[in-house]
PDB file of C-alpha atoms in Angstrom:
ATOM      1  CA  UNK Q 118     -70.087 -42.758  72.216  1.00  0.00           C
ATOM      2  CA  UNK Q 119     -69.504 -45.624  75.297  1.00  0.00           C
ATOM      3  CA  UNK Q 120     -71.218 -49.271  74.392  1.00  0.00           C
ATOM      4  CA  UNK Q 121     -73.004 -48.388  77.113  1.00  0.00           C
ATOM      5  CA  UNK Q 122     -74.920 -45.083  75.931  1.00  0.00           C
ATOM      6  CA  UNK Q 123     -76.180 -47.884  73.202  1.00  0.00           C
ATOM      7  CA  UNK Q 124     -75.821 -45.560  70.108  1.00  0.00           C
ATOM      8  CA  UNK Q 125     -76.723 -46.932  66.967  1.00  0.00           C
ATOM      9  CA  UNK Q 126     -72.982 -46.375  65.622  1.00  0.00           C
ATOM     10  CA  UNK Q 127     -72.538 -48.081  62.328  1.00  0.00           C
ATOM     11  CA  UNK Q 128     -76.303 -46.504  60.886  1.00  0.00           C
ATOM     12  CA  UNK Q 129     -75.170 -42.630  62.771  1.00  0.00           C
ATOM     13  CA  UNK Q 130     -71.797 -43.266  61.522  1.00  0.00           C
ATOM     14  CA  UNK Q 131     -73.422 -43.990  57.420  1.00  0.00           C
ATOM     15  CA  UNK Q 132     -75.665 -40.638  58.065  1.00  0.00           C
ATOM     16  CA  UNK Q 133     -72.886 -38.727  59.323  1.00  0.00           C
ATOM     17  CA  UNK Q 134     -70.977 -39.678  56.062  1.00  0.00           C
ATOM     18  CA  UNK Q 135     -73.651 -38.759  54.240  1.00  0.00           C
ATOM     19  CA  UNK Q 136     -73.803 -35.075  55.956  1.00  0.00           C
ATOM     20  CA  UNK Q 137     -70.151 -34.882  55.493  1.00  0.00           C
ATOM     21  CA  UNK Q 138     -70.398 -35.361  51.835  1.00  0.00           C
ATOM     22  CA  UNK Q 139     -73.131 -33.335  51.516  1.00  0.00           C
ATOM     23  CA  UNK Q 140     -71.183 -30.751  53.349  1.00  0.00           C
ATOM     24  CA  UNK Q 141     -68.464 -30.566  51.206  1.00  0.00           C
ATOM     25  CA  UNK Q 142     -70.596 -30.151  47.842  1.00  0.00           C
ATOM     26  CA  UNK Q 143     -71.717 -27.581  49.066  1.00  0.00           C
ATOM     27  CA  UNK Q 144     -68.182 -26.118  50.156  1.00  0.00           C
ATOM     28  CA  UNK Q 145     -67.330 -26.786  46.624  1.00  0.00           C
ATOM     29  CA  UNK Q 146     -69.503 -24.840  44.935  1.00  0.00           C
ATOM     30  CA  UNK Q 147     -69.366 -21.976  47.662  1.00  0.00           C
ATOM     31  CA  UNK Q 148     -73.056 -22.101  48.468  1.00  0.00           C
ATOM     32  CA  UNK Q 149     -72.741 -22.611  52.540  1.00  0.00           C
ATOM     33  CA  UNK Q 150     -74.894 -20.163  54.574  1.00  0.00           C
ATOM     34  CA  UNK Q 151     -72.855 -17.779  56.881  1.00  0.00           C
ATOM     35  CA  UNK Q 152     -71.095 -19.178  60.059  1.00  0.00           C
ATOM     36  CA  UNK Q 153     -73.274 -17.963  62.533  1.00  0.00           C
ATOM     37  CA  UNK Q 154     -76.085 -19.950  60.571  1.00  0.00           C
ATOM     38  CA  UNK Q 155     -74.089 -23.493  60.129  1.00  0.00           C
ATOM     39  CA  UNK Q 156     -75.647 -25.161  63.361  1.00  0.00           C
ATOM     40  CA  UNK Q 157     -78.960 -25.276  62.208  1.00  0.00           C
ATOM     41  CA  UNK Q 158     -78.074 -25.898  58.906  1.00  0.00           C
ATOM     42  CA  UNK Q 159     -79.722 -29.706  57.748  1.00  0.00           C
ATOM     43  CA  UNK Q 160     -78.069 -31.658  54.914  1.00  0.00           C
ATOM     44  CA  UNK Q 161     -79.825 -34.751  54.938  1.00  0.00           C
ATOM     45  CA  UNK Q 162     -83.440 -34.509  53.930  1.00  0.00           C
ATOM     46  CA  UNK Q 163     -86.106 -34.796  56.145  1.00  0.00           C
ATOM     47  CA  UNK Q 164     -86.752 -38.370  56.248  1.00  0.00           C
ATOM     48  CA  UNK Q 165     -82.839 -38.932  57.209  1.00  0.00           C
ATOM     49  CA  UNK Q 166     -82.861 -36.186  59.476  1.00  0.00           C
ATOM     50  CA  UNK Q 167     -86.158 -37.325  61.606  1.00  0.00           C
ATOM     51  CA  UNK Q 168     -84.406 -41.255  61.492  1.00  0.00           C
ATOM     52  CA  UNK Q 169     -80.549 -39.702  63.099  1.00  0.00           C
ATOM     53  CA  UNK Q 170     -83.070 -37.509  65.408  1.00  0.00           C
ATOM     54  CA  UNK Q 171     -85.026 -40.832  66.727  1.00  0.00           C
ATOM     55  CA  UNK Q 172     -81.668 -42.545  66.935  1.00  0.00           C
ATOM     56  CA  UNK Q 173     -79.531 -39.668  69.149  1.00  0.00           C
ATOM     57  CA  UNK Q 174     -83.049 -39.562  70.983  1.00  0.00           C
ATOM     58  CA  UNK Q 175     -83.300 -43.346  71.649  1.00  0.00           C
ATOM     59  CA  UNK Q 176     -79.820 -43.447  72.906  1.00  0.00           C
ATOM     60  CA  UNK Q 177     -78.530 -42.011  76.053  1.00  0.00           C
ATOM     61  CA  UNK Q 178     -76.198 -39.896  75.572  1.00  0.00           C
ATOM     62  CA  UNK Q 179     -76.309 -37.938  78.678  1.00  0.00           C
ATOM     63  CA  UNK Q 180     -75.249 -41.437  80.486  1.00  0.00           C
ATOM     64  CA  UNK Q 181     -71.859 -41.465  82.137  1.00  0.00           C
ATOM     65  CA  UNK Q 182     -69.591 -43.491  83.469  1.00  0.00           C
ATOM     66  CA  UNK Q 183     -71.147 -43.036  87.081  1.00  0.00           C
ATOM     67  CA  UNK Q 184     -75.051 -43.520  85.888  1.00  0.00           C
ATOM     68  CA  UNK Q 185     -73.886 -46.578  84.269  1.00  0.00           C
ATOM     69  CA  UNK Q 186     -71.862 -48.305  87.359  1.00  0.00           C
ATOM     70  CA  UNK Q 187     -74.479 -47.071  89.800  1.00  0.00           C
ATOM     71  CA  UNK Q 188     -77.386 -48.410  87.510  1.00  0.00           C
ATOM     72  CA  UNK Q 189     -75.960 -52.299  87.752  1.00  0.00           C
ATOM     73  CA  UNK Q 190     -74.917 -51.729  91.526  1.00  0.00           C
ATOM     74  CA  UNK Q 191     -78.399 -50.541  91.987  1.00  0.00           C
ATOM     75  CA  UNK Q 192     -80.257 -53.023  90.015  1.00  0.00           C
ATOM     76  CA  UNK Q 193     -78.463 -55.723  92.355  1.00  0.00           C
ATOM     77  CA  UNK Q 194     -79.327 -53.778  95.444  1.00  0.00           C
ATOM     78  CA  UNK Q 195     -83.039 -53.017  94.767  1.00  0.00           C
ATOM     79  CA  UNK Q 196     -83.861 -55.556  92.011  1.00  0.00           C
ATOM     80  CA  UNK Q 197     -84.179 -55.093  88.506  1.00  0.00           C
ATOM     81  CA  UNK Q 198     -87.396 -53.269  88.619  1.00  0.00           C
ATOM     82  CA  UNK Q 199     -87.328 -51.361  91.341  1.00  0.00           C
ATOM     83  CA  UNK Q 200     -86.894 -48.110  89.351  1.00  0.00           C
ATOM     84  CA  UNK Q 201     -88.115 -45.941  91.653  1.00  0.00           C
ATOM     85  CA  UNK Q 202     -85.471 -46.811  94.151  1.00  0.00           C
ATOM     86  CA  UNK Q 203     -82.794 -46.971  91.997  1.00  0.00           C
ATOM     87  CA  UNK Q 204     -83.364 -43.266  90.688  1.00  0.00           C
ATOM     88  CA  UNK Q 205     -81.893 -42.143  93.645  1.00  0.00           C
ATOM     89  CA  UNK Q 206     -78.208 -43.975  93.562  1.00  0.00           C
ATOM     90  CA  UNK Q 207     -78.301 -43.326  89.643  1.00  0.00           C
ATOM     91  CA  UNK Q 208     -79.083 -39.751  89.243  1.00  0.00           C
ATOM     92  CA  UNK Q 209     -81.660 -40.347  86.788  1.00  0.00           C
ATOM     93  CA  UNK Q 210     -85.634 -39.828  87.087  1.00  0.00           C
ATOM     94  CA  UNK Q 211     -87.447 -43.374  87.582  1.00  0.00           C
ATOM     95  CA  UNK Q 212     -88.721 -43.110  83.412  1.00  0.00           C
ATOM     96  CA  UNK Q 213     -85.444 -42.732  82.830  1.00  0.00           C
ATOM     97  CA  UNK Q 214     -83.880 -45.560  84.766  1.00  0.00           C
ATOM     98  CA  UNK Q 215     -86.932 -47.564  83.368  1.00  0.00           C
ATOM     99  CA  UNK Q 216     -85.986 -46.625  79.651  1.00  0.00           C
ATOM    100  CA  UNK Q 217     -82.365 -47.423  80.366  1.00  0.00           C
ATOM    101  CA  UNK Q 218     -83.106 -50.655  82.085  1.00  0.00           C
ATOM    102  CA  UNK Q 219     -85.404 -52.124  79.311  1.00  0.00           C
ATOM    103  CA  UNK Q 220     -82.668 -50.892  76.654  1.00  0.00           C
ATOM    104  CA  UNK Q 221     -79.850 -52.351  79.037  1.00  0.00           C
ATOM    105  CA  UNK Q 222     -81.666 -56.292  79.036  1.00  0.00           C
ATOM    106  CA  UNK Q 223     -82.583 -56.174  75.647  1.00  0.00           C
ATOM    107  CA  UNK Q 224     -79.549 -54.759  73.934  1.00  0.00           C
ATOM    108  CA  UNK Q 225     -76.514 -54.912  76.522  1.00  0.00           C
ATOM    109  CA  UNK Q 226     -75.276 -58.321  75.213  1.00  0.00           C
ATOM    110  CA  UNK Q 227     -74.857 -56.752  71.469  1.00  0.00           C
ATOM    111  CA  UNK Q 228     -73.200 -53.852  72.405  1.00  0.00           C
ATOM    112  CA  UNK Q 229     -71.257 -55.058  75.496  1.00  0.00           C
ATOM    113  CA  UNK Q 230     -68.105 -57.147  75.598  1.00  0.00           C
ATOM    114  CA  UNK Q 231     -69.008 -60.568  76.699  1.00  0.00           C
ATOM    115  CA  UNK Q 232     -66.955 -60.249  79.731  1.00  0.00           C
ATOM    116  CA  UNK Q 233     -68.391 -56.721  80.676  1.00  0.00           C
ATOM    117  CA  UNK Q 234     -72.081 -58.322  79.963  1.00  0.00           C
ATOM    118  CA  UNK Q 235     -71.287 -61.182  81.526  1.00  0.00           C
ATOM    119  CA  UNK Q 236     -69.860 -59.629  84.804  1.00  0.00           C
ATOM    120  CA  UNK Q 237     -72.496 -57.030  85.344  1.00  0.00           C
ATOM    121  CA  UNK Q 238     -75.565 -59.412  85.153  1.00  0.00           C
ATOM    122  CA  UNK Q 239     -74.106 -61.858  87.915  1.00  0.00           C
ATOM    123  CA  UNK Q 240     -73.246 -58.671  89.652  1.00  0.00           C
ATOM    124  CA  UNK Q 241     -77.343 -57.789  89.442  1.00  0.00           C
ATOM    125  CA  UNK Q 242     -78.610 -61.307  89.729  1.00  0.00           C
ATOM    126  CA  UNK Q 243     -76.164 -62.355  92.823  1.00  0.00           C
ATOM    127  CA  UNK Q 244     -78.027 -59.123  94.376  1.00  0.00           C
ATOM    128  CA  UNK Q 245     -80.902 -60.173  92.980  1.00  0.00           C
ATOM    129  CA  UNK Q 246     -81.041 -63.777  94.463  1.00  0.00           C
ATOM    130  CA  UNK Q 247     -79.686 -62.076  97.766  1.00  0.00           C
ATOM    131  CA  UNK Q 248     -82.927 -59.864  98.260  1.00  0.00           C
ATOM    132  CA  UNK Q 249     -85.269 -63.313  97.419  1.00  0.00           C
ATOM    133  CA  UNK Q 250     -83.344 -65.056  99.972  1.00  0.00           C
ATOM    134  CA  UNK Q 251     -83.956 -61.890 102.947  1.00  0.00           C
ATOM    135  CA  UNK Q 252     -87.755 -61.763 101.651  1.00  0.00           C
ATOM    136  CA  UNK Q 253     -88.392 -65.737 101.853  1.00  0.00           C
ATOM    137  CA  UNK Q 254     -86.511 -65.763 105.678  1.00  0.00           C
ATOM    138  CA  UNK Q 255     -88.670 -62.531 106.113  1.00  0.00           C
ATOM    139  CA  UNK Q 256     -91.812 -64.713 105.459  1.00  0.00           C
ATOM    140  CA  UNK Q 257     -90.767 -67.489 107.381  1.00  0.00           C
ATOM    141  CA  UNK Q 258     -89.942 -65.493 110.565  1.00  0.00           C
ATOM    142  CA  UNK Q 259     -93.448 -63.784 110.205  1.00  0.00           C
ATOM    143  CA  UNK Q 260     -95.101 -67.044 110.371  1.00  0.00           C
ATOM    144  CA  UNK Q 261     -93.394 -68.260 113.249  1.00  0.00           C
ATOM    145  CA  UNK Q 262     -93.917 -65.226 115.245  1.00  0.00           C
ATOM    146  CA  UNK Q 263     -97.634 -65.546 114.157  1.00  0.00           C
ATOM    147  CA  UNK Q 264     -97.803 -68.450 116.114  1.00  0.00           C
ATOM    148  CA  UNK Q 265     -97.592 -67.371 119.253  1.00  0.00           C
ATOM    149  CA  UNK Q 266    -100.043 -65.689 121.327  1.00  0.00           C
ATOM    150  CA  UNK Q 267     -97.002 -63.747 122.837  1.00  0.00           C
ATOM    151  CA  UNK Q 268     -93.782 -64.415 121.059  1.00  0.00           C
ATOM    152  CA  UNK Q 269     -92.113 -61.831 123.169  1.00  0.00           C
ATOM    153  CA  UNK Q 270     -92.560 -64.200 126.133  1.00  0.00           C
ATOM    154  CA  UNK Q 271     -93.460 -67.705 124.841  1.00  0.00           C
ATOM    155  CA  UNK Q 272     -91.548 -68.221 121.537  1.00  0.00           C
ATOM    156  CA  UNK Q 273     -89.166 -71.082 121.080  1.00  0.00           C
ATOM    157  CA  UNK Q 274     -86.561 -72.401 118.908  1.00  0.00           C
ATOM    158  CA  UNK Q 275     -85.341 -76.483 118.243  1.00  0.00           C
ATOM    159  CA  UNK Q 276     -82.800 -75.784 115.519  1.00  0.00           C
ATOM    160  CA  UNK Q 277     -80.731 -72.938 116.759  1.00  0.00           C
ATOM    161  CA  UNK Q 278     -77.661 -74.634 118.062  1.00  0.00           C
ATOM    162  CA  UNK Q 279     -75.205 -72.756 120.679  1.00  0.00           C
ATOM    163  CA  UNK Q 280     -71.937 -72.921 120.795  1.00  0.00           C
ATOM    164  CA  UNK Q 281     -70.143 -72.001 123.961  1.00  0.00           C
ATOM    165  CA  UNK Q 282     -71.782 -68.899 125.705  1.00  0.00           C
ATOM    166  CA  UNK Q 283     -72.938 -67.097 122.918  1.00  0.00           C
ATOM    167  CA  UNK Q 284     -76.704 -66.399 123.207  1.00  0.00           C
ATOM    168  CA  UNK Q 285     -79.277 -67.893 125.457  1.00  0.00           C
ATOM    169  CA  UNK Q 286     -83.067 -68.758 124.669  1.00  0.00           C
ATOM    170  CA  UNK Q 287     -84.890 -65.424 126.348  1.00  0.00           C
ATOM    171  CA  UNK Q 288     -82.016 -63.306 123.520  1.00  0.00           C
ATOM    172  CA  UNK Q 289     -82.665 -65.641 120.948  1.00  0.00           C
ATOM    173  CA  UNK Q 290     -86.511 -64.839 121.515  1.00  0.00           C
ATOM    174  CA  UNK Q 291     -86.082 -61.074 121.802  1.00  0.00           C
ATOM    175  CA  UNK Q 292     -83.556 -60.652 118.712  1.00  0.00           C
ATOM    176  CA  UNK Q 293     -86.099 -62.504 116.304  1.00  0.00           C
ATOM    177  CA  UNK Q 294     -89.067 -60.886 117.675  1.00  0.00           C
ATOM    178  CA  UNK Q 295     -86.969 -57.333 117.003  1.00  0.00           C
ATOM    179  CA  UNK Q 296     -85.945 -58.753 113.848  1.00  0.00           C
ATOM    180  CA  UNK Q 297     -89.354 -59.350 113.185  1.00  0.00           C
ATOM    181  CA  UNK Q 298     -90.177 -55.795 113.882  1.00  0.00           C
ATOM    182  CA  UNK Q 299     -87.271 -53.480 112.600  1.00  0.00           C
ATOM    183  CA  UNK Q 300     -87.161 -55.746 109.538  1.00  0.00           C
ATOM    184  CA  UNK Q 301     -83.984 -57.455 108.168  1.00  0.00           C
ATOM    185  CA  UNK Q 302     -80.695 -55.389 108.079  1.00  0.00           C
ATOM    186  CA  UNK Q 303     -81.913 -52.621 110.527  1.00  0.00           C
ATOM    187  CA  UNK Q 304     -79.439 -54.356 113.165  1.00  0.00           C
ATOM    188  CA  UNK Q 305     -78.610 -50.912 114.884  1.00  0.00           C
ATOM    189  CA  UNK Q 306     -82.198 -50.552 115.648  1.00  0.00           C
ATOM    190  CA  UNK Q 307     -82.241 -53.903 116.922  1.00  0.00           C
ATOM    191  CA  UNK Q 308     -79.141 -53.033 119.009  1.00  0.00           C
ATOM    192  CA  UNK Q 309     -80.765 -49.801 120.050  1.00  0.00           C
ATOM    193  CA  UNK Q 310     -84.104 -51.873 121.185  1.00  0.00           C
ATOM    194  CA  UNK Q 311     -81.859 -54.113 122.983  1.00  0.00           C
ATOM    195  CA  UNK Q 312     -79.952 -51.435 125.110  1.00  0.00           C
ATOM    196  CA  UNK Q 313     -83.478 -49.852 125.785  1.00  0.00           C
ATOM    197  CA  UNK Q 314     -85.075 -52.599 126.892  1.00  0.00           C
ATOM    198  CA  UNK Q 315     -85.239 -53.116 130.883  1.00  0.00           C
ATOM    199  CA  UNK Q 316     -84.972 -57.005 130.900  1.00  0.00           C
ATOM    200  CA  UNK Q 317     -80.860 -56.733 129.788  1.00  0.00           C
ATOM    201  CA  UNK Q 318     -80.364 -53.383 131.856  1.00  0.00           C
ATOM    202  CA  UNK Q 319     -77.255 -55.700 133.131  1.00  0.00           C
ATOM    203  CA  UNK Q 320     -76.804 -58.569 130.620  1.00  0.00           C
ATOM    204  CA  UNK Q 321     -73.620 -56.951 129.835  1.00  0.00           C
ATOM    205  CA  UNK Q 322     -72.727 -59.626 127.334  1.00  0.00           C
ATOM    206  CA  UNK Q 323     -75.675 -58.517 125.534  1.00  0.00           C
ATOM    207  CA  UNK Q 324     -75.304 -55.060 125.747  1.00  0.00           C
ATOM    208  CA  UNK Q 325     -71.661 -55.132 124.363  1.00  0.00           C
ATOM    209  CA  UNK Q 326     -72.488 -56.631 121.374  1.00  0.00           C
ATOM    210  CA  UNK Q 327     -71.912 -54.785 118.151  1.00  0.00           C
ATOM    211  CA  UNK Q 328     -74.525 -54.422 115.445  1.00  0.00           C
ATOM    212  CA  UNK Q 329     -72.899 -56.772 113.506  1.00  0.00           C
ATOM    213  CA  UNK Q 330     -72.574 -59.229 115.601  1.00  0.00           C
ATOM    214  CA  UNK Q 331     -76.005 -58.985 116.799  1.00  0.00           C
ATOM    215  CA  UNK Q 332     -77.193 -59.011 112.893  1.00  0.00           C
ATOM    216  CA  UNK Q 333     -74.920 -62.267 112.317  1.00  0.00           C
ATOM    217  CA  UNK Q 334     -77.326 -63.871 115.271  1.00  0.00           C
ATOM    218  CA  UNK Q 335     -80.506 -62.383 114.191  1.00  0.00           C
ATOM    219  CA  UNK Q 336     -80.146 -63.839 110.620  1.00  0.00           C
ATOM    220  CA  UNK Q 337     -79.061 -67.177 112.031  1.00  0.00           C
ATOM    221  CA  UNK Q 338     -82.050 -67.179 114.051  1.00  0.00           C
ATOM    222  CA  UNK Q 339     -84.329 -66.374 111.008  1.00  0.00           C
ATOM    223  CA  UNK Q 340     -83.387 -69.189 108.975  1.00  0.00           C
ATOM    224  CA  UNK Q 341     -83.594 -71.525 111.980  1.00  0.00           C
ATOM    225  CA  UNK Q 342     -87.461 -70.147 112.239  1.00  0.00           C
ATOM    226  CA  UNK Q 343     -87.055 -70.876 108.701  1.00  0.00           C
ATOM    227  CA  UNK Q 344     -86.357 -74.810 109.606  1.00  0.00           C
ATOM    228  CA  UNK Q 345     -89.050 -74.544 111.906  1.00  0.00           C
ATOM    229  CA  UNK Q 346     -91.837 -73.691 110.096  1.00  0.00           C
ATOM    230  CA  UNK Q 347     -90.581 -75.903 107.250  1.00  0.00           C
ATOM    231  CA  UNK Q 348     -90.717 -78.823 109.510  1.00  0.00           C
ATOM    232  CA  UNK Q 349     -94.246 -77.633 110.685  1.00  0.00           C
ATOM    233  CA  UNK Q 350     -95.711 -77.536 107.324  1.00  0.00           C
ATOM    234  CA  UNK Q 351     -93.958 -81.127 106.273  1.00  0.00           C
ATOM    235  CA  UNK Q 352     -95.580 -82.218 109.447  1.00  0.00           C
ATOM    236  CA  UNK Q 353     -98.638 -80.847 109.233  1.00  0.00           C
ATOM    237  CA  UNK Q 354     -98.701 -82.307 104.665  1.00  0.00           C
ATOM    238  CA  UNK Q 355     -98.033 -85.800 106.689  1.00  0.00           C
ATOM    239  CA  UNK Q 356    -101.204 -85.385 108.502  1.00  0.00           C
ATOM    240  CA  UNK Q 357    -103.314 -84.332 105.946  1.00  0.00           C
ATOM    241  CA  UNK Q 358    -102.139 -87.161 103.417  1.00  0.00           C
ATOM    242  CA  UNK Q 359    -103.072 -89.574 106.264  1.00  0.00           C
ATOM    243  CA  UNK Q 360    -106.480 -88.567 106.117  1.00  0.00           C
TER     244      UNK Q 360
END
């Protein structure tokens, strides 16, 4: 039994004493069944029996090691409640990931070391504040694409800065609009779009460019549209208190 299966140990561990002693009375006075019979015999009676059944059943047992680790990795990858998703990294159906996850948040910190506990739910909540932080610049890219009749041609940026050679304004507008397409992380299918696309068929800079490094630009360029349309909407709260 791991901390982690959450077994009710101390109440199993009085029942199973129980049994035990039980066990041996009847051992004593030579009145055990034959050996092909002792697994189903039942000591306790039935009341016992149904509360060490419930407690086995509300456990999770048939948790190891690698459902466990993959179930916090997950949980900071997806979100806590994305159960469906994380079904597929754990191994276990979505109820089951659900059951687990409700027992892990409500009973973890008694049956975890504080360290363990401790560790594991900045693990899930640095994930976790990672995936609010890709869905707000998600928004905020959205909107500023929104508002142009044709981003692909007209889109602009006044808080991207460049550094040396870098990227120029016509890539900056094609690597958010892609963004904007492929959605955030899909950088090889921005890079893919990129090498496709007739307008760089010899910006060689451009074309050289790894997916990384074209993801590193494409997520600067979403938080400056998320400067932008932060600016817009102080702006546009400066003209409405005027009136």
């Amino acid at each position: 039994m791991e901390d982690w299966q959450f077994f009710d140990r101390v109440r199993l561990q009085e029942l199973q004493d129980e049994e035990n002693e039980l066990f041996d009375r009847l051992a004593e006075k030579d009145e055990l069944p034959s050996f092909s019979m002792l697994p189903k015999l039942v000591l306790l009676d039935a009341d016992k029996h149904a509360e060490k059944q419930a407690l086995l059943a509300d456990a999770f047992g048939d948790w190891n090691r690698y459902h466990y680790t993959s179930f916090v990795k997950s949980s900071g990858k997806y979100g806590r409640h994305q159960y469906e998703k994380m079904s597929e990294d754990v191994g276990h159906s979505p109820q089951e990931v659900q059951r687990y996850s409700e027992a892990f948040w409500t009973k973890a910190q008694d049956f975890l070391s504080p360290a363990d506990y401790e560790r594991h739910v900045k693990t899930i909540e640095k994930g976790e504040k990672r995936l609010e932080d890709i869905e707000r610049l998600t928004r905020s890219t959205s909107r500023l694409v929104a508002m142009f009749r044709d981003p692909w041609e007209e889109l602009t940026f006044r808080h991207i800065g460049n550094q040396g050679r870098l990227f120029n304004a016509i890539e900056d507008r094609y690597l958010l609009c892609l963004t904007h397409l492929h959605g955030y992380g899909n950088w090889d299918r921005v890079r893919s779009s990129i090498r496709r696309c007739e307008r760089f068929r010899f910006n060689y800079y451009l074309l050289s460019c790894s997916a990384e490094a074209l993801g590193k630009r494409c997520e600067a360029l979403m938080r400056a549209a998320e400067r932008e349309v932060t600016e817009i909407d102080k702006k546009q709260q400066a003209v409405d208190s005027a009136h």
